[in-house]
């Protein structure tokens, strides 16, 4: 230690002592939070909206009293958020200016007026908007898939239908298709198939003179006895008894 002191001489300013004032941890907290995984772009890409918003709140120390970030730190966070949003939410139909909206422009032009709460409010609004947009897109996609399932079943009812066959038709894994369909319609594919078969059975029995065996075949049942059993369980009588009413 004595040797070091002798060689330092007039250059003591190059060294930090334990008595020197270290930078406020709040100043660096935002930067550290930005670099901690999962990164914000990853959260947005995965549609993990709530965690993305929570991360921004931690970065801007919104909930910590007396933990105000400097305008320089806030400005850096603002630029980081804007570039992240511009990439994550890029669209051919919306310009970057429209995506980031007028509030961003105001904060950029009046740097001295930005605050943690203002930046957070702006960021949350953008994320919530795109969250709603993504949910609507998923809902529309699910509805389209359900419509494809309905069309296939209606057109191939007599062919003998299975979940695997339908999944191959729409190009999805059977398990995933089942979840998507249930989300879109509130019922299973099996529920829809059963209901459609019973509705068609009633129509064919009352509006045509087809034999019960032929009705069974048109509905995709492998054997008439199975059809009769299912029909009786649903309506409390056999197909022939229903026809004779």
mmCIF file of C-alpha atoms in Angstrom:
data_model
loop_
_atom_site.group_PDB
_atom_site.id
_atom_site.type_symbol
_atom_site.label_atom_id
_atom_site.label_comp_id
_atom_site.label_asym_id
_atom_site.label_seq_id
_atom_site.Cartn_x
_atom_site.Cartn_y
_atom_site.Cartn_z
ATOM 1 C CA UNK A 1 0.000 0.000 0.000
ATOM 2 C CA UNK A 2 2.869 2.390 0.867
ATOM 3 C CA UNK A 3 4.508 1.675 -2.499
ATOM 4 C CA UNK A 4 1.243 2.442 -4.309
ATOM 5 C CA UNK A 5 0.840 5.704 -2.404
ATOM 6 C CA UNK A 6 4.375 6.757 -3.280
ATOM 7 C CA UNK A 7 3.842 6.108 -6.986
ATOM 8 C CA UNK A 8 0.410 7.689 -7.205
ATOM 9 C CA UNK A 9 1.744 11.131 -6.380
ATOM 10 C CA UNK A 10 -0.394 13.846 -7.928
ATOM 11 C CA UNK A 11 -2.565 11.349 -9.831
ATOM 12 C CA UNK A 12 -4.883 10.418 -6.993
ATOM 13 C CA UNK A 13 -7.871 11.522 -9.051
ATOM 14 C CA UNK A 14 -7.433 8.422 -11.197
ATOM 15 C CA UNK A 15 -8.394 6.183 -8.296
ATOM 16 C CA UNK A 16 -11.686 5.668 -6.477
ATOM 17 C CA UNK A 17 -11.566 5.437 -2.706
ATOM 18 C CA UNK A 18 -14.217 4.044 -0.416
ATOM 19 C CA UNK A 19 -15.055 7.606 0.590
ATOM 20 C CA UNK A 20 -15.818 8.726 -2.986
ATOM 21 C CA UNK A 21 -19.470 9.237 -3.892
ATOM 22 C CA UNK A 22 -20.623 6.385 -6.136
ATOM 23 C CA UNK A 23 -23.310 6.924 -8.793
ATOM 24 C CA UNK A 24 -26.840 6.496 -7.534
ATOM 25 C CA UNK A 25 -28.034 2.894 -8.013
ATOM 26 C CA UNK A 26 -31.314 4.295 -9.335
ATOM 27 C CA UNK A 27 -29.425 5.834 -12.259
ATOM 28 C CA UNK A 28 -28.153 2.433 -13.384
ATOM 29 C CA UNK A 29 -31.186 0.405 -12.399
ATOM 30 C CA UNK A 30 -33.026 1.122 -15.642
ATOM 31 C CA UNK A 31 -30.094 0.068 -17.775
ATOM 32 C CA UNK A 32 -29.613 -3.130 -15.789
ATOM 33 C CA UNK A 33 -33.297 -4.013 -16.024
ATOM 34 C CA UNK A 34 -33.239 -3.524 -19.797
ATOM 35 C CA UNK A 35 -30.410 -6.035 -20.119
ATOM 36 C CA UNK A 36 -31.909 -8.673 -17.841
ATOM 37 C CA UNK A 37 -33.529 -11.637 -19.610
ATOM 38 C CA UNK A 38 -36.098 -12.086 -20.872
ATOM 39 C CA UNK A 39 -35.462 -9.064 -23.056
ATOM 40 C CA UNK A 40 -38.346 -6.812 -23.990
ATOM 41 C CA UNK A 41 -38.280 -7.751 -27.717
ATOM 42 C CA UNK A 42 -38.547 -11.422 -26.745
ATOM 43 C CA UNK A 43 -41.531 -10.750 -24.486
ATOM 44 C CA UNK A 44 -43.346 -8.814 -27.205
ATOM 45 C CA UNK A 45 -42.575 -11.428 -29.850
ATOM 46 C CA UNK A 46 -43.976 -14.152 -27.585
ATOM 47 C CA UNK A 47 -47.109 -12.133 -26.845
ATOM 48 C CA UNK A 48 -46.232 -12.004 -23.140
ATOM 49 C CA UNK A 49 -47.885 -8.614 -22.815
ATOM 50 C CA UNK A 50 -48.309 -8.406 -19.037
ATOM 51 C CA UNK A 51 -44.694 -9.282 -18.335
ATOM 52 C CA UNK A 52 -43.542 -6.770 -20.959
ATOM 53 C CA UNK A 53 -45.526 -4.017 -19.245
ATOM 54 C CA UNK A 54 -44.251 -5.108 -15.828
ATOM 55 C CA UNK A 55 -40.664 -5.016 -17.078
ATOM 56 C CA UNK A 56 -41.069 -1.466 -18.372
ATOM 57 C CA UNK A 57 -42.545 -0.445 -15.027
ATOM 58 C CA UNK A 58 -39.491 -1.879 -13.249
ATOM 59 C CA UNK A 59 -37.116 -0.194 -15.680
ATOM 60 C CA UNK A 60 -38.732 3.186 -15.084
ATOM 61 C CA UNK A 61 -39.014 2.552 -11.308
ATOM 62 C CA UNK A 62 -42.583 3.846 -11.510
ATOM 63 C CA UNK A 63 -43.671 2.337 -8.186
ATOM 64 C CA UNK A 64 -40.645 3.483 -6.166
ATOM 65 C CA UNK A 65 -41.173 6.756 -4.316
ATOM 66 C CA UNK A 66 -38.309 9.197 -4.545
ATOM 67 C CA UNK A 67 -36.541 7.105 -7.170
ATOM 68 C CA UNK A 68 -36.712 9.628 -9.992
ATOM 69 C CA UNK A 69 -34.542 8.869 -12.988
ATOM 70 C CA UNK A 70 -32.533 11.618 -14.626
ATOM 71 C CA UNK A 71 -33.817 13.062 -17.884
ATOM 72 C CA UNK A 72 -30.811 11.531 -19.623
ATOM 73 C CA UNK A 73 -31.706 8.046 -18.392
ATOM 74 C CA UNK A 74 -35.382 8.562 -19.227
ATOM 75 C CA UNK A 75 -34.477 9.797 -22.681
ATOM 76 C CA UNK A 76 -32.306 6.745 -23.267
ATOM 77 C CA UNK A 77 -35.131 4.454 -22.131
ATOM 78 C CA UNK A 78 -37.558 6.308 -24.386
ATOM 79 C CA UNK A 79 -35.323 5.802 -27.417
ATOM 80 C CA UNK A 80 -34.840 2.135 -26.553
ATOM 81 C CA UNK A 81 -38.587 1.587 -26.206
ATOM 82 C CA UNK A 82 -39.362 3.426 -29.431
ATOM 83 C CA UNK A 83 -36.880 1.366 -31.460
ATOM 84 C CA UNK A 84 -38.137 -1.847 -29.860
ATOM 85 C CA UNK A 85 -41.758 -0.996 -30.680
ATOM 86 C CA UNK A 86 -40.864 0.072 -34.228
ATOM 87 C CA UNK A 87 -39.323 -3.344 -34.887
ATOM 88 C CA UNK A 88 -41.765 -5.510 -32.916
ATOM 89 C CA UNK A 89 -44.916 -3.862 -34.285
ATOM 90 C CA UNK A 90 -43.718 -2.998 -37.789
ATOM 91 C CA UNK A 91 -46.440 -3.073 -40.428
ATOM 92 C CA UNK A 92 -46.818 -2.271 -44.113
ATOM 93 C CA UNK A 93 -49.982 -0.346 -43.325
ATOM 94 C CA UNK A 94 -48.682 1.874 -40.506
ATOM 95 C CA UNK A 95 -45.736 4.273 -40.549
ATOM 96 C CA UNK A 96 -43.314 4.470 -37.634
ATOM 97 C CA UNK A 97 -44.646 7.927 -36.777
ATOM 98 C CA UNK A 98 -48.204 6.600 -36.613
ATOM 99 C CA UNK A 99 -47.094 3.605 -34.561
ATOM 100 C CA UNK A 100 -45.285 5.701 -31.954
ATOM 101 C CA UNK A 101 -48.025 8.394 -32.008
ATOM 102 C CA UNK A 102 -47.955 12.108 -31.183
ATOM 103 C CA UNK A 103 -47.077 11.612 -27.515
ATOM 104 C CA UNK A 104 -43.692 10.226 -28.506
ATOM 105 C CA UNK A 105 -43.073 13.202 -30.777
ATOM 106 C CA UNK A 106 -43.914 15.594 -27.936
ATOM 107 C CA UNK A 107 -41.551 13.853 -25.531
ATOM 108 C CA UNK A 108 -38.760 13.886 -28.108
ATOM 109 C CA UNK A 109 -39.179 17.600 -28.790
ATOM 110 C CA UNK A 110 -39.616 18.548 -25.130
ATOM 111 C CA UNK A 111 -37.044 16.349 -23.459
ATOM 112 C CA UNK A 112 -37.081 18.368 -20.238
ATOM 113 C CA UNK A 113 -40.771 17.555 -19.674
ATOM 114 C CA UNK A 114 -40.576 13.774 -19.762
ATOM 115 C CA UNK A 115 -41.080 11.724 -16.605
ATOM 116 C CA UNK A 116 -41.114 8.067 -15.646
ATOM 117 C CA UNK A 117 -44.909 8.016 -15.434
ATOM 118 C CA UNK A 118 -45.307 9.753 -18.776
ATOM 119 C CA UNK A 119 -42.969 7.358 -20.599
ATOM 120 C CA UNK A 120 -44.597 4.381 -18.895
ATOM 121 C CA UNK A 121 -48.114 5.559 -19.771
ATOM 122 C CA UNK A 122 -47.120 6.009 -23.402
ATOM 123 C CA UNK A 123 -45.463 2.578 -23.594
ATOM 124 C CA UNK A 124 -48.339 0.797 -21.854
ATOM 125 C CA UNK A 125 -50.869 2.357 -24.231
ATOM 126 C CA UNK A 126 -48.937 1.154 -27.283
ATOM 127 C CA UNK A 127 -48.551 -2.375 -25.927
ATOM 128 C CA UNK A 128 -52.214 -2.633 -24.914
ATOM 129 C CA UNK A 129 -53.288 -1.466 -28.383
ATOM 130 C CA UNK A 130 -51.212 -4.120 -30.120
ATOM 131 C CA UNK A 131 -52.279 -6.705 -27.570
ATOM 132 C CA UNK A 132 -55.931 -6.113 -28.485
ATOM 133 C CA UNK A 133 -55.021 -6.190 -32.164
ATOM 134 C CA UNK A 134 -53.186 -9.505 -31.777
ATOM 135 C CA UNK A 135 -56.067 -11.048 -29.816
ATOM 136 C CA UNK A 136 -58.520 -10.028 -32.547
ATOM 137 C CA UNK A 137 -56.266 -11.496 -35.226
ATOM 138 C CA UNK A 138 -56.011 -14.765 -33.313
ATOM 139 C CA UNK A 139 -59.773 -14.811 -32.817
ATOM 140 C CA UNK A 140 -60.362 -14.294 -36.535
ATOM 141 C CA UNK A 141 -57.836 -17.018 -37.360
ATOM 142 C CA UNK A 142 -59.533 -19.408 -34.943
ATOM 143 C CA UNK A 143 -62.916 -18.590 -36.449
ATOM 144 C CA UNK A 144 -61.557 -19.329 -39.928
ATOM 145 C CA UNK A 145 -60.228 -22.684 -38.738
ATOM 146 C CA UNK A 146 -63.583 -23.546 -37.139
ATOM 147 C CA UNK A 147 -65.361 -22.642 -40.389
ATOM 148 C CA UNK A 148 -63.015 -24.933 -42.327
ATOM 149 C CA UNK A 149 -63.769 -27.751 -39.893
ATOM 150 C CA UNK A 150 -67.520 -27.224 -40.276
ATOM 151 C CA UNK A 151 -67.311 -27.160 -44.070
ATOM 152 C CA UNK A 152 -65.250 -30.348 -44.190
ATOM 153 C CA UNK A 153 -67.549 -32.240 -41.838
ATOM 154 C CA UNK A 154 -70.665 -31.135 -43.702
ATOM 155 C CA UNK A 155 -69.206 -32.182 -47.057
ATOM 156 C CA UNK A 156 -67.766 -35.490 -45.878
ATOM 157 C CA UNK A 157 -70.268 -36.634 -43.285
ATOM 158 C CA UNK A 158 -70.839 -39.985 -44.996
ATOM 159 C CA UNK A 159 -67.122 -40.713 -45.433
ATOM 160 C CA UNK A 160 -66.343 -41.644 -41.860
ATOM 161 C CA UNK A 161 -64.691 -38.734 -40.093
ATOM 162 C CA UNK A 162 -61.986 -38.714 -37.438
ATOM 163 C CA UNK A 163 -60.105 -35.952 -35.667
ATOM 164 C CA UNK A 164 -56.898 -36.987 -37.440
ATOM 165 C CA UNK A 165 -58.535 -36.738 -40.870
ATOM 166 C CA UNK A 166 -59.881 -33.258 -40.106
ATOM 167 C CA UNK A 167 -56.514 -32.168 -38.679
ATOM 168 C CA UNK A 168 -54.746 -33.340 -41.840
ATOM 169 C CA UNK A 169 -57.241 -31.375 -43.921
ATOM 170 C CA UNK A 170 -56.638 -28.062 -42.117
ATOM 171 C CA UNK A 171 -52.911 -28.728 -41.650
ATOM 172 C CA UNK A 172 -52.771 -28.686 -37.852
ATOM 173 C CA UNK A 173 -51.809 -31.141 -35.124
ATOM 174 C CA UNK A 174 -54.944 -32.863 -33.741
ATOM 175 C CA UNK A 175 -54.307 -31.685 -30.174
ATOM 176 C CA UNK A 176 -53.737 -28.093 -31.249
ATOM 177 C CA UNK A 177 -56.757 -28.192 -33.566
ATOM 178 C CA UNK A 178 -58.940 -29.392 -30.701
ATOM 179 C CA UNK A 179 -57.805 -26.500 -28.494
ATOM 180 C CA UNK A 180 -58.274 -23.908 -31.240
ATOM 181 C CA UNK A 181 -61.734 -25.205 -32.118
ATOM 182 C CA UNK A 182 -62.838 -25.296 -28.469
ATOM 183 C CA UNK A 183 -61.599 -21.725 -27.989
ATOM 184 C CA UNK A 184 -63.465 -20.501 -31.073
ATOM 185 C CA UNK A 185 -66.769 -22.335 -30.566
ATOM 186 C CA UNK A 186 -67.010 -23.352 -26.924
ATOM 187 C CA UNK A 187 -67.574 -26.997 -27.844
ATOM 188 C CA UNK A 188 -65.497 -29.912 -29.093
ATOM 189 C CA UNK A 189 -65.347 -31.141 -32.680
ATOM 190 C CA UNK A 190 -66.992 -34.331 -31.450
ATOM 191 C CA UNK A 191 -69.889 -32.297 -30.034
ATOM 192 C CA UNK A 192 -70.424 -30.571 -33.373
ATOM 193 C CA UNK A 193 -70.175 -33.823 -35.335
ATOM 194 C CA UNK A 194 -72.699 -35.516 -33.050
ATOM 195 C CA UNK A 195 -75.158 -32.631 -33.221
ATOM 196 C CA UNK A 196 -74.910 -32.422 -37.015
ATOM 197 C CA UNK A 197 -75.436 -36.174 -37.379
ATOM 198 C CA UNK A 198 -78.529 -36.119 -35.209
ATOM 199 C CA UNK A 199 -79.972 -33.126 -37.078
ATOM 200 C CA UNK A 200 -79.334 -34.831 -40.416
ATOM 201 C CA UNK A 201 -80.797 -38.063 -39.083
ATOM 202 C CA UNK A 202 -84.059 -36.348 -38.138
ATOM 203 C CA UNK A 203 -84.236 -34.689 -41.554
ATOM 204 C CA UNK A 204 -83.596 -37.910 -43.470
ATOM 205 C CA UNK A 205 -86.059 -39.900 -41.354
ATOM 206 C CA UNK A 206 -88.876 -37.380 -41.689
ATOM 207 C CA UNK A 207 -88.292 -35.963 -45.168
ATOM 208 C CA UNK A 208 -87.124 -39.021 -47.126
ATOM 209 C CA UNK A 209 -88.053 -42.676 -47.424
ATOM 210 C CA UNK A 210 -84.512 -43.956 -47.051
ATOM 211 C CA UNK A 211 -84.114 -47.145 -45.050
ATOM 212 C CA UNK A 212 -82.616 -46.794 -41.592
ATOM 213 C CA UNK A 213 -79.503 -48.620 -42.810
ATOM 214 C CA UNK A 214 -79.096 -46.090 -45.634
ATOM 215 C CA UNK A 215 -79.598 -43.184 -43.247
ATOM 216 C CA UNK A 216 -76.924 -44.666 -41.026
ATOM 217 C CA UNK A 217 -74.542 -44.914 -43.973
ATOM 218 C CA UNK A 218 -75.144 -41.308 -45.050
ATOM 219 C CA UNK A 219 -74.315 -40.152 -41.553
ATOM 220 C CA UNK A 220 -70.973 -41.961 -41.552
ATOM 221 C CA UNK A 221 -71.812 -44.703 -39.048
ATOM 222 C CA UNK A 222 -69.930 -47.952 -39.563
ATOM 223 C CA UNK A 223 -72.923 -50.139 -38.657
ATOM 224 C CA UNK A 224 -76.705 -49.494 -38.371
ATOM 225 C CA UNK A 225 -76.947 -50.970 -34.835
ATOM 226 C CA UNK A 226 -74.499 -48.356 -33.585
ATOM 227 C CA UNK A 227 -76.531 -45.586 -35.213
ATOM 228 C CA UNK A 228 -79.758 -46.940 -33.713
ATOM 229 C CA UNK A 229 -78.189 -47.088 -30.248
ATOM 230 C CA UNK A 230 -76.882 -43.496 -30.452
ATOM 231 C CA UNK A 231 -80.157 -42.178 -31.864
ATOM 232 C CA UNK A 232 -82.244 -43.881 -29.174
ATOM 233 C CA UNK A 233 -80.035 -42.494 -26.434
ATOM 234 C CA UNK A 234 -80.539 -38.986 -27.829
ATOM 235 C CA UNK A 235 -84.274 -39.074 -28.610
ATOM 236 C CA UNK A 236 -85.597 -41.875 -26.403
ATOM 237 C CA UNK A 237 -86.774 -44.018 -29.316
ATOM 238 C CA UNK A 238 -85.384 -45.885 -32.300
ATOM 239 C CA UNK A 239 -85.058 -44.194 -35.711
ATOM 240 C CA UNK A 240 -88.008 -46.196 -37.045
ATOM 241 C CA UNK A 241 -90.176 -45.293 -34.063
ATOM 242 C CA UNK A 242 -89.277 -41.642 -34.566
ATOM 243 C CA UNK A 243 -90.289 -41.894 -38.232
ATOM 244 C CA UNK A 244 -93.615 -43.527 -37.393
ATOM 245 C CA UNK A 245 -94.709 -40.785 -35.008
#
